[in-house]
Coordinates of N, CA and C in Angstrom, one line a residue:
X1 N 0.9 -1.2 0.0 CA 0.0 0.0 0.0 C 0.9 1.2 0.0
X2 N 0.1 1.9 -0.8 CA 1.4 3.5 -1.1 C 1.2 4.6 -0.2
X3 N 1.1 5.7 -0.3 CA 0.7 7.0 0.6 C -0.9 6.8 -0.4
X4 N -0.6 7.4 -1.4 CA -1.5 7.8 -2.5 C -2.7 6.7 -2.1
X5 N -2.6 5.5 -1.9 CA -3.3 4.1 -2.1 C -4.4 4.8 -0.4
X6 N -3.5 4.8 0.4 CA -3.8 5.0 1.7 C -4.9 6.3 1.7
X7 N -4.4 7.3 1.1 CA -5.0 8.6 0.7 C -6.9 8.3 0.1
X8 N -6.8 7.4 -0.8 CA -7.8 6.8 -1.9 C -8.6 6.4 -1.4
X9 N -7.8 5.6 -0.2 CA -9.0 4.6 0.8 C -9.4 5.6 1.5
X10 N -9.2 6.3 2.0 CA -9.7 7.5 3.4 C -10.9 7.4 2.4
X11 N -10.6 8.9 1.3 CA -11.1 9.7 0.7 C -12.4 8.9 -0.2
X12 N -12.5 7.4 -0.2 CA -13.3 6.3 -1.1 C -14.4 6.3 0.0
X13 N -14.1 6.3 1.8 CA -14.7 6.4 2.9 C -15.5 7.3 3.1
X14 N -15.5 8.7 2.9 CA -15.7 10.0 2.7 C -15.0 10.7 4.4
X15 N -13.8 10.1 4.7 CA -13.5 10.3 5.9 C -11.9 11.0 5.9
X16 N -12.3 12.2 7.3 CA -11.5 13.1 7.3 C -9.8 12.3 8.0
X17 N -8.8 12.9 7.6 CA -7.5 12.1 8.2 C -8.1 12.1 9.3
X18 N -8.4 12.9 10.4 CA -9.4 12.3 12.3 C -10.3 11.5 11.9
X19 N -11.3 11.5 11.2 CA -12.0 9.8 11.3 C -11.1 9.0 10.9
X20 N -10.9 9.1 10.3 CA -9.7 8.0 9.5 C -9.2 7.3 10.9
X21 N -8.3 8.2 11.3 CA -7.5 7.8 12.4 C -8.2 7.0 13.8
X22 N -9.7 7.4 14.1 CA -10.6 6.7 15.0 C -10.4 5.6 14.1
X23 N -11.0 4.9 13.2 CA -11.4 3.8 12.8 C -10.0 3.1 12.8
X24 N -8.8 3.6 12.2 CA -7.9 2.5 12.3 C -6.9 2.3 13.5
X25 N -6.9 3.5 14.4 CA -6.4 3.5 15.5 C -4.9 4.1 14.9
X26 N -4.7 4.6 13.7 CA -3.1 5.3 14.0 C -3.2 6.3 14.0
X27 N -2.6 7.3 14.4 CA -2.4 8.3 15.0 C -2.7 9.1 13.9
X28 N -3.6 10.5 14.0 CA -3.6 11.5 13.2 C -2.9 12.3 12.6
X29 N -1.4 12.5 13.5 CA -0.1 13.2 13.0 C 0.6 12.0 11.8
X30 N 0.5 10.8 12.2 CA 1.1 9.9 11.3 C 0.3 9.9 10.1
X31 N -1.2 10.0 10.0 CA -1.8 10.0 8.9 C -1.3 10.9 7.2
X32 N -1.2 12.4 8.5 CA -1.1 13.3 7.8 C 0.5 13.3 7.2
X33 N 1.5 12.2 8.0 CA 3.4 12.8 7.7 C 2.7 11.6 6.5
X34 N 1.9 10.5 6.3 CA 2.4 9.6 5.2 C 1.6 10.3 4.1
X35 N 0.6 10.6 4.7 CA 0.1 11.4 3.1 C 0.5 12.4 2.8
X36 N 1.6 13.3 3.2 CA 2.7 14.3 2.7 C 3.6 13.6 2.3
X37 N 3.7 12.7 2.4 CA 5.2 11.7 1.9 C 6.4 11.9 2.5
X38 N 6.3 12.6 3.9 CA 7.1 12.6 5.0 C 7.6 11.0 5.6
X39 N 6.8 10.4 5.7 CA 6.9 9.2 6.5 C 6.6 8.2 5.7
X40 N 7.2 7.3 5.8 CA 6.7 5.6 5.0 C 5.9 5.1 5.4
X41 N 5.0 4.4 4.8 CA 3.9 3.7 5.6 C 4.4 2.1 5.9
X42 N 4.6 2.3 7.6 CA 4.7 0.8 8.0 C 4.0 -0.6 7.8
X43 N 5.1 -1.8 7.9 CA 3.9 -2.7 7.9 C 2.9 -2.7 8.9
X44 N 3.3 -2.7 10.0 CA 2.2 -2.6 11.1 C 1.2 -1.4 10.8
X45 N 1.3 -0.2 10.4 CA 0.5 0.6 10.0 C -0.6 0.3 9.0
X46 N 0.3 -0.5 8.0 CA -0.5 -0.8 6.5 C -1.6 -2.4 7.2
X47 N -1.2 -3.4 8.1 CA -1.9 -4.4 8.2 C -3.5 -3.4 9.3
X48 N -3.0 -2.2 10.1 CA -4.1 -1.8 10.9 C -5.6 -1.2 9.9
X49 N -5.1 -1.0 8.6 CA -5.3 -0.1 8.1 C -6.4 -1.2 6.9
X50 N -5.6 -2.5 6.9 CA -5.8 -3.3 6.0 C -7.0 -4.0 6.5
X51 N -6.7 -4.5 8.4 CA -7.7 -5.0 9.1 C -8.9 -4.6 9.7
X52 N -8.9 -3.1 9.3 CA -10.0 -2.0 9.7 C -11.1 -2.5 8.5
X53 N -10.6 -2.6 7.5 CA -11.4 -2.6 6.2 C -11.9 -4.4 5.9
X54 N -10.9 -5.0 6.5 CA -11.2 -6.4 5.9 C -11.1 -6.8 4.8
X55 N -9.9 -5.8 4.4 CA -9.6 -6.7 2.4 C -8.3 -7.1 2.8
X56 N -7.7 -8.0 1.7 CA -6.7 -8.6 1.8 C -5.5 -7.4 1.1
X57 N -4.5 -7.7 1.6 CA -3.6 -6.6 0.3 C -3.9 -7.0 -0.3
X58 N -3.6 -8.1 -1.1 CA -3.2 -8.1 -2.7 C -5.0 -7.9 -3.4
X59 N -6.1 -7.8 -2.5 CA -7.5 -7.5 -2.9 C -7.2 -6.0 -3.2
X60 N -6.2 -5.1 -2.4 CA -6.9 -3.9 -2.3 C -5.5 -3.6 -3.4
X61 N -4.8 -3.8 -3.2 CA -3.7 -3.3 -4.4 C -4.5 -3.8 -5.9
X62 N -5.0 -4.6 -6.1 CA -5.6 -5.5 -7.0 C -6.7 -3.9 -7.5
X63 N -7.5 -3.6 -6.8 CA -8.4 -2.7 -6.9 C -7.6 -1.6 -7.5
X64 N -6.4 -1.4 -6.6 CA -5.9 0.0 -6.7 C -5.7 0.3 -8.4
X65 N -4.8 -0.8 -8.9 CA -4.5 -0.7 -9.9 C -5.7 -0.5 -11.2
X66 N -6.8 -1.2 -11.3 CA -8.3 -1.3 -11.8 C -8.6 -0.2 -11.8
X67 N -8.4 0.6 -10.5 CA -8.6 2.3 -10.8 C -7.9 3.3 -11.2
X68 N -6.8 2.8 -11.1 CA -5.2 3.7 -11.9 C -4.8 4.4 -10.6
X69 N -4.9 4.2 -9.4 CA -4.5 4.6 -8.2 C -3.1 4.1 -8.2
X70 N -1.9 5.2 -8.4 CA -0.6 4.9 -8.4 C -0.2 5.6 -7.9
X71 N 1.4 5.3 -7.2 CA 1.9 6.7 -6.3 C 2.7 7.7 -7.1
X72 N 2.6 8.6 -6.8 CA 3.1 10.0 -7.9 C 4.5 10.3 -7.0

């Protein structure tokens, strides 16, 4: 999962980086350093994020690509 990917899924939610952050449990500062491209998105971050939603990666990368969601 990329920033941009991470970004997609909020914004597919209609949810602000603070909801976001309730529902997956990471931190709202972290939200906002990965979607500036300050920060990498962890594995532990990417599985909370993955387990919030209940898709598999390679489901949601799978998707990503289907919609041309790529990181810039």
């Amino acid at each position: 999962m990329t920033r941009n990917q991470m970004k997609y899924l909020r914004l597919y939610h209609g949810l602000t980086q603070a909801e976001f952050s309730r529902e997956t449990g990471v931190s709202p500062n972290l939200i906002a350093l990965i979607e500036a491209g300050h920060r990498d998105i962890s594995t532990t971050t990417k599985a909370k994020i993955l387990r919030r939603y209940d898709i598999a990666d390679t489901e949601f990368l799978t998707f990503c690509e289907r919609m041309k969601v790529v990181e810039k």
